[in-house]
JSON list of C-alpha atoms in Angstrom, two decimals:
[
{"chain": "A", "resi": 1, "resn": "MET", "atom": "CA", "xyz": [-0.06, -0.33, -0.11]},
{"chain": "A", "resi": 2, "resn": "ALA", "atom": "CA", "xyz": [2.69, 2.41, 0.85]},
{"chain": "A", "resi": 3, "resn": "ALA", "atom": "CA", "xyz": [4.62, 1.50, -2.15]},
{"chain": "A", "resi": 4, "resn": "ASP", "atom": "CA", "xyz": [1.47, 2.13, -4.41]},
{"chain": "A", "resi": 5, "resn": "TYR", "atom": "CA", "xyz": [1.26, 5.79, -2.61]},
{"chain": "A", "resi": 6, "resn": "ILE", "atom": "CA", "xyz": [5.14, 6.77, -2.99]},
{"chain": "A", "resi": 7, "resn": "LEU", "atom": "CA", "xyz": [4.69, 5.53, -6.80]},
{"chain": "A", "resi": 8, "resn": "GLU", "atom": "CA", "xyz": [1.56, 7.69, -7.38]},
{"chain": "A", "resi": 9, "resn": "GLN", "atom": "CA", "xyz": [3.03, 10.64, -5.66]},
{"chain": "A", "resi": 10, "resn": "GLN", "atom": "CA", "xyz": [6.37, 10.25, -8.12]},
{"chain": "A", "resi": 11, "resn": "MET", "atom": "CA", "xyz": [4.08, 9.99, -10.91]},
{"chain": "A", "resi": 12, "resn": "GLU", "atom": "CA", "xyz": [2.30, 13.20, -9.92]},
{"chain": "A", "resi": 13, "resn": "GLU", "atom": "CA", "xyz": [5.47, 14.98, -9.66]},
{"chain": "A", "resi": 14, "resn": "ILE", "atom": "CA", "xyz": [6.78, 13.86, -12.98]},
{"chain": "A", "resi": 15, "resn": "GLU", "atom": "CA", "xyz": [3.43, 14.94, -14.63]},
{"chain": "A", "resi": 16, "resn": "GLU", "atom": "CA", "xyz": [3.76, 18.16, -12.97]},
{"chain": "A", "resi": 17, "resn": "GLN", "atom": "CA", "xyz": [7.29, 18.84, -14.49]},
{"chain": "A", "resi": 18, "resn": "ARG", "atom": "CA", "xyz": [6.34, 17.98, -17.65]},
{"chain": "A", "resi": 19, "resn": "LYS", "atom": "CA", "xyz": [3.56, 20.77, -17.57]},
{"chain": "A", "resi": 20, "resn": "ASP", "atom": "CA", "xyz": [6.21, 23.48, -16.56]},
{"chain": "A", "resi": 21, "resn": "PHE", "atom": "CA", "xyz": [8.29, 22.22, -19.36]},
{"chain": "A", "resi": 22, "resn": "ILE", "atom": "CA", "xyz": [5.41, 22.48, -22.06]},
{"chain": "A", "resi": 23, "resn": "ALA", "atom": "CA", "xyz": [4.51, 25.72, -20.10]},
{"chain": "A", "resi": 24, "resn": "GLU", "atom": "CA", "xyz": [7.59, 27.27, -20.86]},
{"chain": "A", "resi": 25, "resn": "THR", "atom": "CA", "xyz": [8.99, 25.62, -24.10]},
{"chain": "A", "resi": 26, "resn": "ALA", "atom": "CA", "xyz": [5.38, 27.02, -25.65]},
{"chain": "A", "resi": 27, "resn": "ALA", "atom": "CA", "xyz": [6.11, 30.29, -23.77]},
{"chain": "A", "resi": 28, "resn": "THR", "atom": "CA", "xyz": [9.25, 30.55, -25.59]},
{"chain": "A", "resi": 29, "resn": "PHE", "atom": "CA", "xyz": [7.42, 29.45, -28.97]},
{"chain": "A", "resi": 30, "resn": "VAL", "atom": "CA", "xyz": [5.00, 32.46, -28.43]},
{"chain": "A", "resi": 31, "resn": "ILE", "atom": "CA", "xyz": [7.69, 35.17, -27.73]},
{"chain": "A", "resi": 32, "resn": "VAL", "atom": "CA", "xyz": [10.52, 34.26, -30.01]},
{"chain": "A", "resi": 33, "resn": "ASN", "atom": "CA", "xyz": [8.75, 32.52, -33.15]},
{"chain": "A", "resi": 34, "resn": "GLY", "atom": "CA", "xyz": [5.22, 34.67, -32.71]},
{"chain": "A", "resi": 35, "resn": "ILE", "atom": "CA", "xyz": [3.25, 32.07, -32.77]},
{"chain": "A", "resi": 36, "resn": "ASP", "atom": "CA", "xyz": [-0.38, 31.70, -30.73]},
{"chain": "A", "resi": 37, "resn": "ARG", "atom": "CA", "xyz": [-0.50, 30.16, -27.64]},
{"chain": "A", "resi": 38, "resn": "SER", "atom": "CA", "xyz": [-2.70, 27.46, -28.54]},
{"chain": "A", "resi": 39, "resn": "SER", "atom": "CA", "xyz": [-0.40, 26.31, -31.46]},
{"chain": "A", "resi": 40, "resn": "ALA", "atom": "CA", "xyz": [2.77, 26.72, -29.20]},
{"chain": "A", "resi": 41, "resn": "ILE", "atom": "CA", "xyz": [1.37, 24.00, -26.72]},
{"chain": "A", "resi": 42, "resn": "ASP", "atom": "CA", "xyz": [0.38, 21.48, -29.67]},
{"chain": "A", "resi": 43, "resn": "ALA", "atom": "CA", "xyz": [3.46, 21.87, -30.96]},
{"chain": "A", "resi": 44, "resn": "VAL", "atom": "CA", "xyz": [5.42, 21.07, -28.06]},
{"chain": "A", "resi": 45, "resn": "LYS", "atom": "CA", "xyz": [3.22, 18.38, -27.04]},
{"chain": "A", "resi": 46, "resn": "LYS", "atom": "CA", "xyz": [3.52, 16.94, -30.52]},
{"chain": "A", "resi": 47, "resn": "ALA", "atom": "CA", "xyz": [7.20, 17.42, -30.57]},
{"chain": "A", "resi": 48, "resn": "LEU", "atom": "CA", "xyz": [7.35, 15.61, -27.17]},
{"chain": "A", "resi": 49, "resn": "ASP", "atom": "CA", "xyz": [5.63, 12.74, -28.13]},
{"chain": "A", "resi": 50, "resn": "LEU", "atom": "CA", "xyz": [7.66, 12.51, -31.50]},
{"chain": "A", "resi": 51, "resn": "ARG", "atom": "CA", "xyz": [10.73, 12.31, -29.34]},
{"chain": "A", "resi": 52, "resn": "GLU", "atom": "CA", "xyz": [9.37, 9.34, -27.30]},
{"chain": "A", "resi": 53, "resn": "GLU", "atom": "CA", "xyz": [8.78, 7.52, -30.23]},
{"chain": "A", "resi": 54, "resn": "TYR", "atom": "CA", "xyz": [11.79, 8.10, -31.79]},
{"chain": "A", "resi": 55, "resn": "GLN", "atom": "CA", "xyz": [13.99, 8.25, -28.79]},
{"chain": "A", "resi": 56, "resn": "ASN", "atom": "CA", "xyz": [15.86, 5.14, -30.12]},
{"chain": "A", "resi": 57, "resn": "ASN", "atom": "CA", "xyz": [16.11, 5.80, -33.71]},
{"chain": "A", "resi": 58, "resn": "ILE", "atom": "CA", "xyz": [19.41, 7.54, -34.43]},
{"chain": "A", "resi": 59, "resn": "GLY", "atom": "CA", "xyz": [18.16, 8.41, -37.56]},
{"chain": "A", "resi": 60, "resn": "VAL", "atom": "CA", "xyz": [16.07, 11.09, -35.76]},
{"chain": "A", "resi": 61, "resn": "CYS", "atom": "CA", "xyz": [18.06, 11.18, -32.38]},
{"chain": "A", "resi": 62, "resn": "ILE", "atom": "CA", "xyz": [21.82, 10.55, -31.43]},
{"chain": "A", "resi": 63, "resn": "PRO", "atom": "CA", "xyz": [21.63, 9.85, -27.79]},
{"chain": "A", "resi": 64, "resn": "GLY", "atom": "CA", "xyz": [23.62, 12.11, -25.44]},
{"chain": "A", "resi": 65, "resn": "ASP", "atom": "CA", "xyz": [25.57, 11.06, -21.98]},
{"chain": "A", "resi": 66, "resn": "GLU", "atom": "CA", "xyz": [25.21, 12.62, -18.63]},
{"chain": "A", "resi": 67, "resn": "ASP", "atom": "CA", "xyz": [27.48, 15.81, -20.30]},
{"chain": "A", "resi": 68, "resn": "GLU", "atom": "CA", "xyz": [25.32, 16.42, -23.27]},
{"chain": "A", "resi": 69, "resn": "ALA", "atom": "CA", "xyz": [21.75, 16.18, -24.11]},
{"chain": "A", "resi": 70, "resn": "ASP", "atom": "CA", "xyz": [20.26, 13.96, -26.78]},
{"chain": "A", "resi": 71, "resn": "GLN", "atom": "CA", "xyz": [20.58, 15.68, -30.59]},
{"chain": "A", "resi": 72, "resn": "TRP", "atom": "CA", "xyz": [17.17, 15.47, -32.53]},
{"chain": "A", "resi": 73, "resn": "LEU", "atom": "CA", "xyz": [17.61, 15.88, -36.09]},
{"chain": "A", "resi": 74, "resn": "THR", "atom": "CA", "xyz": [14.24, 16.24, -37.72]},
{"chain": "A", "resi": 75, "resn": "PRO", "atom": "CA", "xyz": [12.57, 19.92, -37.40]},
{"chain": "A", "resi": 76, "resn": "GLU", "atom": "CA", "xyz": [9.50, 18.32, -36.12]},
{"chain": "A", "resi": 77, "resn": "THR", "atom": "CA", "xyz": [11.28, 16.99, -32.94]},
{"chain": "A", "resi": 78, "resn": "GLN", "atom": "CA", "xyz": [13.29, 20.04, -32.53]},
{"chain": "A", "resi": 79, "resn": "LEU", "atom": "CA", "xyz": [12.23, 22.93, -29.52]},
{"chain": "A", "resi": 80, "resn": "PRO", "atom": "CA", "xyz": [13.19, 26.41, -28.89]},
{"chain": "A", "resi": 81, "resn": "SER", "atom": "CA", "xyz": [16.10, 27.10, -26.20]},
{"chain": "A", "resi": 82, "resn": "LEU", "atom": "CA", "xyz": [15.75, 29.97, -24.07]},
{"chain": "A", "resi": 83, "resn": "PRO", "atom": "CA", "xyz": [17.17, 33.16, -25.81]},
{"chain": "A", "resi": 84, "resn": "ASP", "atom": "CA", "xyz": [20.14, 35.05, -24.04]},
{"chain": "A", "resi": 85, "resn": "ASN", "atom": "CA", "xyz": [17.71, 38.36, -24.14]},
{"chain": "A", "resi": 86, "resn": "SER", "atom": "CA", "xyz": [16.67, 39.28, -20.73]},
{"chain": "A", "resi": 87, "resn": "LYS", "atom": "CA", "xyz": [13.68, 41.21, -21.53]},
{"chain": "A", "resi": 88, "resn": "GLN", "atom": "CA", "xyz": [12.30, 38.17, -24.00]},
{"chain": "A", "resi": 89, "resn": "ARG", "atom": "CA", "xyz": [13.36, 35.87, -20.90]},
{"chain": "A", "resi": 90, "resn": "SER", "atom": "CA", "xyz": [11.27, 37.86, -18.59]},
{"chain": "A", "resi": 91, "resn": "GLN", "atom": "CA", "xyz": [8.47, 37.85, -21.41]},
{"chain": "A", "resi": 92, "resn": "ILE", "atom": "CA", "xyz": [8.70, 34.13, -21.43]},
{"chain": "A", "resi": 93, "resn": "ALA", "atom": "CA", "xyz": [8.18, 33.52, -17.61]},
{"chain": "A", "resi": 94, "resn": "ALA", "atom": "CA", "xyz": [5.33, 35.57, -17.47]},
{"chain": "A", "resi": 95, "resn": "VAL", "atom": "CA", "xyz": [3.26, 33.89, -20.66]},
{"chain": "A", "resi": 96, "resn": "ALA", "atom": "CA", "xyz": [4.43, 30.35, -19.37]},
{"chain": "A", "resi": 97, "resn": "LYS", "atom": "CA", "xyz": [2.95, 31.28, -15.89]},
{"chain": "A", "resi": 98, "resn": "GLU", "atom": "CA", "xyz": [-0.28, 31.51, -17.65]},
{"chain": "A", "resi": 99, "resn": "LEU", "atom": "CA", "xyz": [0.03, 28.78, -19.86]},
{"chain": "A", "resi": 100, "resn": "ARG", "atom": "CA", "xyz": [0.82, 26.73, -16.84]},
{"chain": "A", "resi": 101, "resn": "GLU", "atom": "CA", "xyz": [-2.56, 27.93, -15.24]},
{"chain": "A", "resi": 102, "resn": "GLU", "atom": "CA", "xyz": [-4.30, 26.65, -18.64]},
{"chain": "A", "resi": 103, "resn": "LEU", "atom": "CA", "xyz": [-2.78, 23.20, -18.26]},
{"chain": "A", "resi": 104, "resn": "ASP", "atom": "CA", "xyz": [-4.35, 22.14, -15.08]}
]
């Protein structure tokens, strides 16, 4: 019973982290690429689904190690990185907070 509860708590935490990641990445699409919020969320979810599907396909993903992240080779698996511009980062944080509320 206790093990089930612990597993459930861990699964909930993973889901919360996933929502945070989706919100921040979608906000980056909104601010940097100028796409609408709904399309940004859909694009991130689709890319994450494709990454899960193709994670063992070296034609799509070059696995990283503990020092390097995986390298995704196809446009549909690409996600934007955070910009260096502090103003854009502030905007992304604000939009991500709003998007995160929508994901609940």
